[in-house]
Coordinates of C-alpha atoms and ligand atoms in Angstrom, one line a residue:
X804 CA 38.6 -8.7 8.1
X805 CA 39.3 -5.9 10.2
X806 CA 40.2 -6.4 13.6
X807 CA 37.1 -4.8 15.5
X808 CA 37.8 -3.0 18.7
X809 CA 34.6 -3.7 20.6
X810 CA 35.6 -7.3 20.8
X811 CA 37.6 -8.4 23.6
X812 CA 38.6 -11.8 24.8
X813 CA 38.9 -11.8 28.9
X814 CA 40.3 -14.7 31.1
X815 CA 38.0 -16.6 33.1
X816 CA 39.6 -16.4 36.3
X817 CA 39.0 -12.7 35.9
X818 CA 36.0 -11.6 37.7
X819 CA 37.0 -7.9 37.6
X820 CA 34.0 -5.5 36.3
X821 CA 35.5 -4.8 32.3
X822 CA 32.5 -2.3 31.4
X823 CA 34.7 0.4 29.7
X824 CA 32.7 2.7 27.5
X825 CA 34.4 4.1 24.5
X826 CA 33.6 8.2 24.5
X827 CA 32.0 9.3 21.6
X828 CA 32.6 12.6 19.7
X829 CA 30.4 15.3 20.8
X830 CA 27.4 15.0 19.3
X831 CA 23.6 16.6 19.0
X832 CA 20.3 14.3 19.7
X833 CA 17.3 15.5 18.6
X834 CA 14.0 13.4 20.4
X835 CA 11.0 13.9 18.9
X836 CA 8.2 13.3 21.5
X837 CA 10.6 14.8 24.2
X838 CA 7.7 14.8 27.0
X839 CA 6.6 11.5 26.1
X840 CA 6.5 8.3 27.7
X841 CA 9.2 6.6 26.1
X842 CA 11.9 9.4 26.4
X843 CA 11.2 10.1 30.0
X844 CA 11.3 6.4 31.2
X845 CA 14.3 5.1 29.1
X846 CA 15.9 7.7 26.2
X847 CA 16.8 10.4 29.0
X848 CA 17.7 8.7 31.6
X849 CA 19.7 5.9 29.3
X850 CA 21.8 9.1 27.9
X851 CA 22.1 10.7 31.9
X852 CA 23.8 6.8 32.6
X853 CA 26.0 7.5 29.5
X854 CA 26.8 10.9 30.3
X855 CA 27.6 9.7 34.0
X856 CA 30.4 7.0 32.9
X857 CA 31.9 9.5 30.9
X858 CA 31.2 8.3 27.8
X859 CA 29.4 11.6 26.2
X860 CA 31.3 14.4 26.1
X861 CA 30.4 18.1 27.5
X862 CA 30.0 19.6 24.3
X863 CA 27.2 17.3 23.2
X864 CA 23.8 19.1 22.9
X865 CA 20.0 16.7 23.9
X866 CA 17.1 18.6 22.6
X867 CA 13.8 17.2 23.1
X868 CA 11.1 18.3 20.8
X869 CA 7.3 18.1 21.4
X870 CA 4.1 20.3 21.2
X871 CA 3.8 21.9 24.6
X872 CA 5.3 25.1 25.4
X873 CA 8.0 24.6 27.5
X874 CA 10.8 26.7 28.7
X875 CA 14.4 24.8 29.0
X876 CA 14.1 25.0 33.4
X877 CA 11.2 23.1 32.6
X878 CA 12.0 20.6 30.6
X879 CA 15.2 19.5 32.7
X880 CA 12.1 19.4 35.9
X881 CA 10.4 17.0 33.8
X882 CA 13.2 14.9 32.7
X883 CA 14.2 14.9 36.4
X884 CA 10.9 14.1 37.7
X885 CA 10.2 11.4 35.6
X886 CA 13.8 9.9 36.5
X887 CA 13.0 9.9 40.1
X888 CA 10.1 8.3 39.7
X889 CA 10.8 5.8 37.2
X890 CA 14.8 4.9 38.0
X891 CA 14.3 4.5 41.8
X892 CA 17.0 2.1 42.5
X893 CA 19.5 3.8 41.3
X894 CA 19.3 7.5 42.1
X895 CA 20.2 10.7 40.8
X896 CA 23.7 12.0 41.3
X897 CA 23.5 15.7 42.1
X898 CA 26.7 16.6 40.7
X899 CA 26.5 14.6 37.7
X900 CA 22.5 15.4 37.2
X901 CA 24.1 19.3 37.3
X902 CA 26.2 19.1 34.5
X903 CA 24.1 16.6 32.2
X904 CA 21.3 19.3 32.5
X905 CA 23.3 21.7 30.7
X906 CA 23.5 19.5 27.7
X907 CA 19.7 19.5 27.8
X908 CA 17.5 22.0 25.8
X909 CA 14.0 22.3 24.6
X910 CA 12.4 22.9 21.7
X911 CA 8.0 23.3 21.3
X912 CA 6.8 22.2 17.1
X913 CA 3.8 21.2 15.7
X914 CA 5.1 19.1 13.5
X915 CA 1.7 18.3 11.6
X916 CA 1.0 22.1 11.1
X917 CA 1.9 24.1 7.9
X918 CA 3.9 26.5 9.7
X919 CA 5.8 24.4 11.9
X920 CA 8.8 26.1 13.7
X921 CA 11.5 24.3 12.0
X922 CA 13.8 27.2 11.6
X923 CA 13.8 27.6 16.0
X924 CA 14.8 24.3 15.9
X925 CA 17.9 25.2 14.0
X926 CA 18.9 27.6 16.5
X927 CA 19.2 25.3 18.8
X928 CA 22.1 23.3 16.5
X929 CA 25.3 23.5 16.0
X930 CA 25.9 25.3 12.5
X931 CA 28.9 22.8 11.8
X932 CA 27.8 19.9 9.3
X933 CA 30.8 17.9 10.9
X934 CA 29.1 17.0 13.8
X935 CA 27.1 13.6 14.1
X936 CA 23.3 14.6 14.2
X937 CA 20.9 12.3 15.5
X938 CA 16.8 12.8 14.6
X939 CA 15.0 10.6 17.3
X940 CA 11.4 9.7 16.2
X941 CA 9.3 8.7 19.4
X942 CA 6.7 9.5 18.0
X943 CA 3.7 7.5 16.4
X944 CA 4.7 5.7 13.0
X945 CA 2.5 7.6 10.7
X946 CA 4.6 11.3 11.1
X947 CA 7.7 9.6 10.2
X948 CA 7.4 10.3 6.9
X949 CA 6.5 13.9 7.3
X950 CA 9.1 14.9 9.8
X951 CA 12.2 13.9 7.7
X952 CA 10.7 15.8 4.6
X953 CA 10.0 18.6 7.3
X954 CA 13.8 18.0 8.3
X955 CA 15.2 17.9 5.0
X956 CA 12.9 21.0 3.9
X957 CA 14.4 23.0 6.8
X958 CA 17.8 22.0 6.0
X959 CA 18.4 20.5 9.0
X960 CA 19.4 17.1 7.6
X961 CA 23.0 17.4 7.3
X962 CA 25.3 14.7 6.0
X963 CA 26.2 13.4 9.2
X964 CA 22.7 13.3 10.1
X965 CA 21.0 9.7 11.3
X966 CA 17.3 9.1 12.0
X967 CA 16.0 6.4 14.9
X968 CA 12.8 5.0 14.2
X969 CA 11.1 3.7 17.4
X970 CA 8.8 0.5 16.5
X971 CA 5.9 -0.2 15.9
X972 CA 7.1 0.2 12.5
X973 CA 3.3 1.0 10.9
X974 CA 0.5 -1.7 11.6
X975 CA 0.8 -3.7 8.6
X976 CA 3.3 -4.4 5.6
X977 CA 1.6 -1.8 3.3
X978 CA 1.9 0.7 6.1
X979 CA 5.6 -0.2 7.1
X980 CA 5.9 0.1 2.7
X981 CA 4.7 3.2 3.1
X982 CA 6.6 4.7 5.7
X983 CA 9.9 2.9 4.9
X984 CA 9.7 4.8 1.4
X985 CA 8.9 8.6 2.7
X986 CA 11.9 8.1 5.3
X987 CA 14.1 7.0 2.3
X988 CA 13.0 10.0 0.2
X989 CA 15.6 11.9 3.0
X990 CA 17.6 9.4 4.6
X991 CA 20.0 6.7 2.9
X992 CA 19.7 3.1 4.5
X993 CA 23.0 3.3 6.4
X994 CA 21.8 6.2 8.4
X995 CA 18.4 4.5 9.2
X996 CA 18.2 3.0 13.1
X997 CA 14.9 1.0 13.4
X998 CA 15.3 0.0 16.6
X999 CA 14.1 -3.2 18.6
X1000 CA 15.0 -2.4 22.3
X1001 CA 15.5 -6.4 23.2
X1002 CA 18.5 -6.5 20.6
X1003 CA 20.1 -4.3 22.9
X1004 CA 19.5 -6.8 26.2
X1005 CA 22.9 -8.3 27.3
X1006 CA 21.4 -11.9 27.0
X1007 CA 19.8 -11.5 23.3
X1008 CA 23.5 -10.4 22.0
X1009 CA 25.1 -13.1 24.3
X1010 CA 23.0 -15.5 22.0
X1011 CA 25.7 -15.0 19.4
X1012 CA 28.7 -15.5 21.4
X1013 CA 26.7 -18.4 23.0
X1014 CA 26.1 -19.8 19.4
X1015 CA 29.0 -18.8 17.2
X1016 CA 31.5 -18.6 20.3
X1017 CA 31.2 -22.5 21.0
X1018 CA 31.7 -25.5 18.9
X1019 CA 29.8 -27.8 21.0
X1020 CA 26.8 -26.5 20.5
X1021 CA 26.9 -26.5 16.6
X1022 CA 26.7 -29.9 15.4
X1023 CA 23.5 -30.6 18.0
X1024 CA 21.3 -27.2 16.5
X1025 CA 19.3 -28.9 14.2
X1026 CA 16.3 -31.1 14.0
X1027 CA 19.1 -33.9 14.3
X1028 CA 19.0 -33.1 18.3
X1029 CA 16.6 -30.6 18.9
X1030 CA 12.8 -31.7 19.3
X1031 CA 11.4 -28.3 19.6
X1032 CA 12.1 -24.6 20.7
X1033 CA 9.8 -22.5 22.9
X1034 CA 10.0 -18.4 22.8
X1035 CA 8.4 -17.0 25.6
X1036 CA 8.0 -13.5 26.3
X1037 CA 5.6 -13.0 30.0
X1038 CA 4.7 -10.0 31.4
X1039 CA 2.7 -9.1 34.6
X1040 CA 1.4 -5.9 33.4
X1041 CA -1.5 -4.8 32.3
X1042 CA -2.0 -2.4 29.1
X1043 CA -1.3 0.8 31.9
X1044 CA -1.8 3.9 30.2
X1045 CA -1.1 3.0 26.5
X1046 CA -4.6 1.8 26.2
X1047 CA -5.1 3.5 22.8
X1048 CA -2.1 2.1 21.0
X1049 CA -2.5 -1.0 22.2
X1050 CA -6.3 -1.6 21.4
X1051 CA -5.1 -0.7 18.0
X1052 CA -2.3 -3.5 18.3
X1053 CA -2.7 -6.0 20.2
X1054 CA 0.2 -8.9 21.0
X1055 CA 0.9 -9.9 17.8
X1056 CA 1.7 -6.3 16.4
X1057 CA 3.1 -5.2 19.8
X1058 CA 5.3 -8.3 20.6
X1059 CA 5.8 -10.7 18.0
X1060 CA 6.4 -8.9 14.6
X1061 CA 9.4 -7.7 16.5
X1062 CA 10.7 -8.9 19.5
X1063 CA 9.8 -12.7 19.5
X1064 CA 10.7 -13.2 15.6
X1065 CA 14.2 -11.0 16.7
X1066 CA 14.8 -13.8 19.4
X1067 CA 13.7 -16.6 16.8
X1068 CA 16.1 -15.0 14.4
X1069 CA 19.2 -15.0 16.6
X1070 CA 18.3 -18.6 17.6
X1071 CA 17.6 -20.1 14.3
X1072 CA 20.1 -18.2 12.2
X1073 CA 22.8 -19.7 10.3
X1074 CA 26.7 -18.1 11.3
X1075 CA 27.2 -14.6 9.1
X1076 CA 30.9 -14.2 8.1
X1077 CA 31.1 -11.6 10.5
X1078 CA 29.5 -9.4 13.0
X1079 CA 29.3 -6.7 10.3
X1080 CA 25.4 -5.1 10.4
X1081 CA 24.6 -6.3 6.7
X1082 CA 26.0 -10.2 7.2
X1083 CA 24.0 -10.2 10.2
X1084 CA 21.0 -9.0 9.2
X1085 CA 21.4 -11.1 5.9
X1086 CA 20.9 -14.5 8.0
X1087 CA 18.2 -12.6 10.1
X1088 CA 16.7 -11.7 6.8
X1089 CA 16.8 -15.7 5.8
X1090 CA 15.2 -17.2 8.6
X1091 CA 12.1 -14.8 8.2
X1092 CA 11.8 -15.8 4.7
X1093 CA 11.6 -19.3 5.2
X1094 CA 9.0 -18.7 7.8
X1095 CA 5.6 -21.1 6.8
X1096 CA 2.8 -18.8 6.5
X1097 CA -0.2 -19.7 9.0
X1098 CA -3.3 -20.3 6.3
X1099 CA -7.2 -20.2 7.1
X1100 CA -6.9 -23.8 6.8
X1101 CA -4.1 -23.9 9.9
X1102 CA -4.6 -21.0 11.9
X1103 CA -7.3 -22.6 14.0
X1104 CA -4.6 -25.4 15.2
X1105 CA -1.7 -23.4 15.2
X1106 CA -2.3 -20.3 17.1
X1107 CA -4.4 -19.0 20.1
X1108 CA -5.4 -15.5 20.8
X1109 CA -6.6 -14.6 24.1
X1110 CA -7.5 -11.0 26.9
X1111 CA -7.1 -11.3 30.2
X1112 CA -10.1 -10.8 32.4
X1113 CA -10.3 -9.7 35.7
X1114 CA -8.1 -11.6 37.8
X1115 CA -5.1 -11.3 41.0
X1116 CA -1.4 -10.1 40.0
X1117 CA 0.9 -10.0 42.6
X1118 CA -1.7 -10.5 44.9
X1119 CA -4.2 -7.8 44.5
X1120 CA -7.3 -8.0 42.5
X1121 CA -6.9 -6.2 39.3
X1122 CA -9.2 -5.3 36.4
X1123 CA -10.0 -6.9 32.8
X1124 CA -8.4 -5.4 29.7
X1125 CA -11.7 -3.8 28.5
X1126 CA -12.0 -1.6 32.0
X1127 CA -7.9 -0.9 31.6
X1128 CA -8.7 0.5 27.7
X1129 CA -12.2 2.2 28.5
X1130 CA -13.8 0.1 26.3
X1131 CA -17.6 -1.5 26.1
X1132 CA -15.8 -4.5 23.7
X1133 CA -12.3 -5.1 22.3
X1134 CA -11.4 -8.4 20.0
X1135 CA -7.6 -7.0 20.9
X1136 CA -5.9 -10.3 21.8
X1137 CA -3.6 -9.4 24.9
X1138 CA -1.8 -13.0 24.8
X1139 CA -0.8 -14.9 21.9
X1140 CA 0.9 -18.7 21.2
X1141 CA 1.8 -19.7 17.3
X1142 CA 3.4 -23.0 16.4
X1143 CA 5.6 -22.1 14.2
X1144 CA 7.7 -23.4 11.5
X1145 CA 11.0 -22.5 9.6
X1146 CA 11.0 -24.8 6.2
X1147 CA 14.9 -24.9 5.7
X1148 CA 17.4 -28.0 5.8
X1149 CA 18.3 -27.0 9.5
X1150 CA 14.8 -26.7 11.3
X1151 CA 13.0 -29.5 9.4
X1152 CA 10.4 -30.8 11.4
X1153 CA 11.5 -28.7 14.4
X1154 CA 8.2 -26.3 15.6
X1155 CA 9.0 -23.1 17.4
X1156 CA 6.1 -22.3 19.8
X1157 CA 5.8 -18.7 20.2
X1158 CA 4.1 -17.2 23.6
X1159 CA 3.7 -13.2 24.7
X1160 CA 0.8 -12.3 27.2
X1161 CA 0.6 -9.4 29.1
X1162 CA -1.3 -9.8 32.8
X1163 CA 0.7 -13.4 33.1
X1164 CA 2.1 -14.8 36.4
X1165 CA 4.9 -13.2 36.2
X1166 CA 7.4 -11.2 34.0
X1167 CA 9.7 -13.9 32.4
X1168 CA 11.1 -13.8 28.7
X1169 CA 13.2 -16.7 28.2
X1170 CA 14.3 -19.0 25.1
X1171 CA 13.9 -22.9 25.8
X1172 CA 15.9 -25.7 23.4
X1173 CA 14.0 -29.2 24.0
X1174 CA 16.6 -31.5 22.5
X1175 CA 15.3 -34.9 21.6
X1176 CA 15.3 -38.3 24.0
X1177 CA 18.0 -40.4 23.5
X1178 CA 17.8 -43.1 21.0
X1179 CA 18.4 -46.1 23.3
X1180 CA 18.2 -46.5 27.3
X1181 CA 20.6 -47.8 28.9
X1182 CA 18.8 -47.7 32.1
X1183 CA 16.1 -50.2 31.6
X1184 CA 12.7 -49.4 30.0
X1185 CA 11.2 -48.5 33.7
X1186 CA 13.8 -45.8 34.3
X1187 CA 12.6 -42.3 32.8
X1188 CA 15.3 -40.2 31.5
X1189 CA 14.6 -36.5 31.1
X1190 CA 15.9 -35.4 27.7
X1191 CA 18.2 -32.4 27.9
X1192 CA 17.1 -29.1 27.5
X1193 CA 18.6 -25.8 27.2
X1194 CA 17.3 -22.5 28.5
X1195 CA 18.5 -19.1 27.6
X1196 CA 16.8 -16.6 30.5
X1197 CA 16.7 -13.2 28.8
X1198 CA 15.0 -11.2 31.8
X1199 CA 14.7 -11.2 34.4
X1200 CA 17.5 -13.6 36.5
X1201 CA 19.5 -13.6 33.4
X1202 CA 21.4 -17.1 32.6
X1203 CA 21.9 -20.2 30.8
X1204 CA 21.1 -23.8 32.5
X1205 CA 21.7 -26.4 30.3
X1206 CA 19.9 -29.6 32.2
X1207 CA 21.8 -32.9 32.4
X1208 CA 20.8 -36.4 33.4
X1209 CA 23.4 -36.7 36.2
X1210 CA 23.9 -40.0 39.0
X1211 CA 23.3 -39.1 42.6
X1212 CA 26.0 -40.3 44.6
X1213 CA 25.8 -42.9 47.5
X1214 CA 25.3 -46.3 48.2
X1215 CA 22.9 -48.9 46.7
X1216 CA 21.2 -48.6 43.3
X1217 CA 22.0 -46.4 40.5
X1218 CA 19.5 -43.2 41.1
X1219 CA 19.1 -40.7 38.1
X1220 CA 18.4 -36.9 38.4
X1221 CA 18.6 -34.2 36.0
X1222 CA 20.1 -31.0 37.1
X1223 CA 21.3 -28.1 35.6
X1224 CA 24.6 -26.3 34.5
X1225 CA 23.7 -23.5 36.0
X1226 CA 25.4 -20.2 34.6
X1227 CA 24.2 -17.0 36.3
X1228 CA 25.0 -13.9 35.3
X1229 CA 24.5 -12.7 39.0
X1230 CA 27.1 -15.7 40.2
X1231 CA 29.4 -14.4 37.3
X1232 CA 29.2 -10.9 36.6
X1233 CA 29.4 -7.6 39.1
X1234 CA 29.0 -5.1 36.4
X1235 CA 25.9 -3.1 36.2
X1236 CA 23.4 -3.9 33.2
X1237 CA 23.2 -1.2 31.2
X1238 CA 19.2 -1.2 29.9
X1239 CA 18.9 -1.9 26.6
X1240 CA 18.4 1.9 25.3
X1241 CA 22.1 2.7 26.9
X1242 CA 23.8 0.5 24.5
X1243 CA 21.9 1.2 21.6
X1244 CA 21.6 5.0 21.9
X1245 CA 25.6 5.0 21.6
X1246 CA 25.7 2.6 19.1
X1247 CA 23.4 4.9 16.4
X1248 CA 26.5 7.7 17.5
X1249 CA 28.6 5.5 16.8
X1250 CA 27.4 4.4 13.5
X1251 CA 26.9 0.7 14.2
X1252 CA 23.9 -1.0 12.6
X1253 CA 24.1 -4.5 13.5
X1254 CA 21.8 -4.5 16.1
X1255 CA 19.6 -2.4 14.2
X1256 CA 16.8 -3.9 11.7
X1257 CA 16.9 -3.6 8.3
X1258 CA 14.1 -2.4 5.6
X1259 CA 13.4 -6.0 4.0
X1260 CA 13.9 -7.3 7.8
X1261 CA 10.9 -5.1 8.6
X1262 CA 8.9 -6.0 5.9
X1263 CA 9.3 -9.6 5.8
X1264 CA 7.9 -10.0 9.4
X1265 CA 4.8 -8.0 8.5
X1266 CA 4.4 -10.1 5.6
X1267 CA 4.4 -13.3 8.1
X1268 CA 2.3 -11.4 11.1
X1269 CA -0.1 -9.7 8.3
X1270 CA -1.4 -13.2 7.1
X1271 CA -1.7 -14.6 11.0
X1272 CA -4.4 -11.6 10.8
X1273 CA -5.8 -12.4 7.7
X1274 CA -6.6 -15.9 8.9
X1275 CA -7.7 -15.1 11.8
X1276 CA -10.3 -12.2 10.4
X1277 CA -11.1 -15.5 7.3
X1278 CA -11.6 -17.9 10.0
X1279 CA -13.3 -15.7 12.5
X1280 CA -10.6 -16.8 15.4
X1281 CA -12.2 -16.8 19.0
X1282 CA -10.5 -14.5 21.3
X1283 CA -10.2 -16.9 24.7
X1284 CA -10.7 -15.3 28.2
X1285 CA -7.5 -15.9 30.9
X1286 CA -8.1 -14.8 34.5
X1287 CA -5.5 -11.9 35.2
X1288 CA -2.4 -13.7 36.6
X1289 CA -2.7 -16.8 34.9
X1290 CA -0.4 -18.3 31.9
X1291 CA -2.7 -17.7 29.2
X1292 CA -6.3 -19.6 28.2
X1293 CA -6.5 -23.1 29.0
X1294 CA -6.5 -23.7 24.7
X1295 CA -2.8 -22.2 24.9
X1296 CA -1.9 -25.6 26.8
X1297 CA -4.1 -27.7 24.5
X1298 CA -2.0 -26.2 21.8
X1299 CA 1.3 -27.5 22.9
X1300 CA -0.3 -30.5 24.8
X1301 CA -2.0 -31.8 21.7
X1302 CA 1.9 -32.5 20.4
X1303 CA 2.5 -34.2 23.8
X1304 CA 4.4 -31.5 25.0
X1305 CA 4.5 -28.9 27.2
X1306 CA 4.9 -25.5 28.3
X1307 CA 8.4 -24.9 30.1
Ligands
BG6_762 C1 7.4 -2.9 24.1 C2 6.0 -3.2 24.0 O1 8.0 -2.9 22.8 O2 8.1 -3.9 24.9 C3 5.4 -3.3 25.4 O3 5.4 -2.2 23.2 C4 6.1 -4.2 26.3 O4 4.0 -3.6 25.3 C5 7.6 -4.0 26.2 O5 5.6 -4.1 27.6 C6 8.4 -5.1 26.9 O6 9.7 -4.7 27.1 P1 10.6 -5.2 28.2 O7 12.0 -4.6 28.0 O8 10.0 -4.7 29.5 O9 10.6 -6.7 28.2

């Protein structure tokens, strides 16, 4: 195997900041739904970061692309509006800001109409095929397909060219079919980014080097040790303003097709040969496959869909989902818990209970490993020993605690406690955390894949998440209320409770 130069080994006693970036060739992003709500929140100012630490060159070009008529002064305004209002605590740097605007450029196209102005678009490009191209889809799922024919009919699609697909990936497996195969009519598999923003969170790819980088946890991940595994992804928000996507969604299209089965992946996958994109996504691939399928017969038990009604978040009253969506009725589920199970040697008998909600207490993701009691006390049948447990806290307060049954010192009797290995990255680490978008936005220019999903990845996850609906249409599954800031519906608890467990 290659010796890959990403991967660096650093001594602990080091607690220097290591962040060097790597400076890419010059290169030329195109982002389709320039004015939208993605790109100004996260694309453009995740490039203006990169383009700040030196690592993209001058010569680079960012145009963004989207229907309104726009001159080039006004699409840098909007870009640096929406910076400043959405990346307050870390503000703009004049100097820098100066220079990265020249890099920025503006392009207005219809791209549903007949006569779209593909050919002003290629003015704006370099003519040399050498350079690396990048297409940027931010767009809604269903014009995919038509802008890379549009791209390759235009002759814009060069051989250096790579298109980023922003998820949701359609609404259903047909629908991701469907759109996987136009987007393959232009673009090869190697040059197609679908991108999940949490792979590119410093604590989901820590869960590798956590995994793979240690032997001790190894011979304990396995229903041999582990009782169960809870995947939680909280938020405090509300729907905001992407009412009309989301009432077509709902949690289970939004959150767990991707991010919660990405997280289960990474925790329940077996070690690939390498970090290469392929082995990786191989094992990925795996663990979806031996996914059990929720039936009509175990939907009922196994999941719970709820909407949050009106309710208090962060201490002000705030509104139900169906005034946030300007809607008489919704059956849109805005939280969602599955008991899950992977049917493989490893994760026999081991359920994975799967939470997302939005309008929850507060905004926590975080991965927790129950392991299992231990087989004997020691201690006397009246003393109750806490088994250990494990949690991986992927945003925010990023860490590890691994919680230990541990003697408190002193005099007299033998007194238990269980307290944590505490591993912060705020105690640890000085660096700044890149966002997610950062890392990944240089990896498509760089041509790395790995923490990018793959077509079948895609597909096998709608499979899973499209017969979760069909139940739940079969069985007529009632969509429980939850008070804005609180943890879900009462029946979420009942659903872990009922296994004499509970909730982390
Ligand atoms: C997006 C979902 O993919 O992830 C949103 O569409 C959700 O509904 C967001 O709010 C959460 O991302 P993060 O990075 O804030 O946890």
């Amino acid at each position: 195997m290659a010796p890959n130069p990403d991967i660096v080994h650093l001594k602990s006693s080091d607690s220097e900041s290591h962040s060097s970036f790597v400076p890419v060739e010059p290169f030329e992003i195109i982002v389709f739904g320039g004015t939208g709500d993605l790109a100004r929140r996260k694309l453009l100012p995740a490039l203006y970061h990169r383009f700040c630490d030196n690592q993209i060159p001058g010569k680079s070009r960012i145009v963004g692309v989207s229907r309104s008529q726009k001159s080039q002064d006004e699409y840098v305004e909007t870009i640096k509006s929406a910076y400043n209002e959405f990346s307050g605590d870390e503000p703009l740097d004049p100097a820098s800001w100066g220079k990265f605007s020249n890099l920025l450029d503006y392009h207005s196209i219809d791209v549903g109409a007949k006569d779209a102005d593909w050919k002003g678009l290629q003015s704006k490009l370099s003519k040399s095929d050498k350079i690396t191209r990048v297409f940027y889809l931010a767009v809604p799922p269903f014009l995919y397909a038509d802008i890379s024919q549009g791209l390759k009919d235009a002759g814009l699609v060069t051989p250096n060219s790579r298109v980023v697909l922003e998820k949701p990936l359609g609404t259903d497996y047909e629908s991701a079919r469907e759109i996987n195969a136009g987007v393959a009519k232009v673009f090869e598999e190697n040059n197609i980014y679908r991108i999940d923003h949490y792979l590119g969170k410093e604590t989901v790819q820590n869960l590798l080097v956590l995994r793979f980088g240690n032997i001790l946890l190894e011979p304990l991940w396995s229903h041999s040790a582990i009782d169960h595994i809870q995947i939680t992804a909280a938020e405090n928000i509300g729907v905001g303003g992407r009412g009309s996507y989301y009432d077509g969604a709902g949690a289970l299209r939004d959150m767990v097709q991707n991010h919660l089965l990405q997280l289960l992946c990474l925790t329940a996958m077996e070690a690939p040969a390498s970090l290469d994109a392929d082995d990786v996504r191989t094992e990925k691939l795996k663990v979806l496959r031996a996914l059990r399928p929720l039936t009509a017969e175990t939907v009922k038990s196994e999941t719970v869909r709820g909407q949050y009604a009106r309710g208090r978040s962060n201490d002000e009253p705030v509104q139900d989902y169906l005034t946030d969506v300007g809607a008489d009725e919704s059956a849109t589920e805005t939280f969602v818990a599955i008991k899950a199970h992977i049917d493989n040697w490893r994760w026999a008998g081991v359920p994975i209970y799967l939470r997302t909600g939005k309008r929850m207490p507060e905004r926590v993701s975080e991965i927790v490993v129950q392991f299992k009691s231990v087989p004997h006390s020691v201690f006397g049948r009246d003393t109750q020993l806490n088994p250990n447990r494990m949690v991986i806290r992927v945003q925010p307060d990023e860490a590890v605690r691994l919680w230990l049954e541990i003697k408190e010192p002193g005099a007299g009797g033998l007194r238990l406690k269980t307290l944590p290995l505490n591993l912060t990255y705020a105690d640890n680490f000085t660096v700044r955390y890149p966002d997610a978008y950062e890392r990944l936005l240089m990896d498509v220019v760089r041509g790395n894949l790995s923490l990018f999903m793959r077509r079948d990845e895609v597909e096998e996850a709608w499979k899973w998440v499209d017969q979760i609906h069909a139940a739940w249409v079969q069985v007529e599954q009632s969509l429980e209320l939850y008070p804005a800031g609180q943890a879900g519906p009462r029946e979420a608890h009942d659903l872990i409770n009922s296994d004499q467990r509970e909730w982390a």
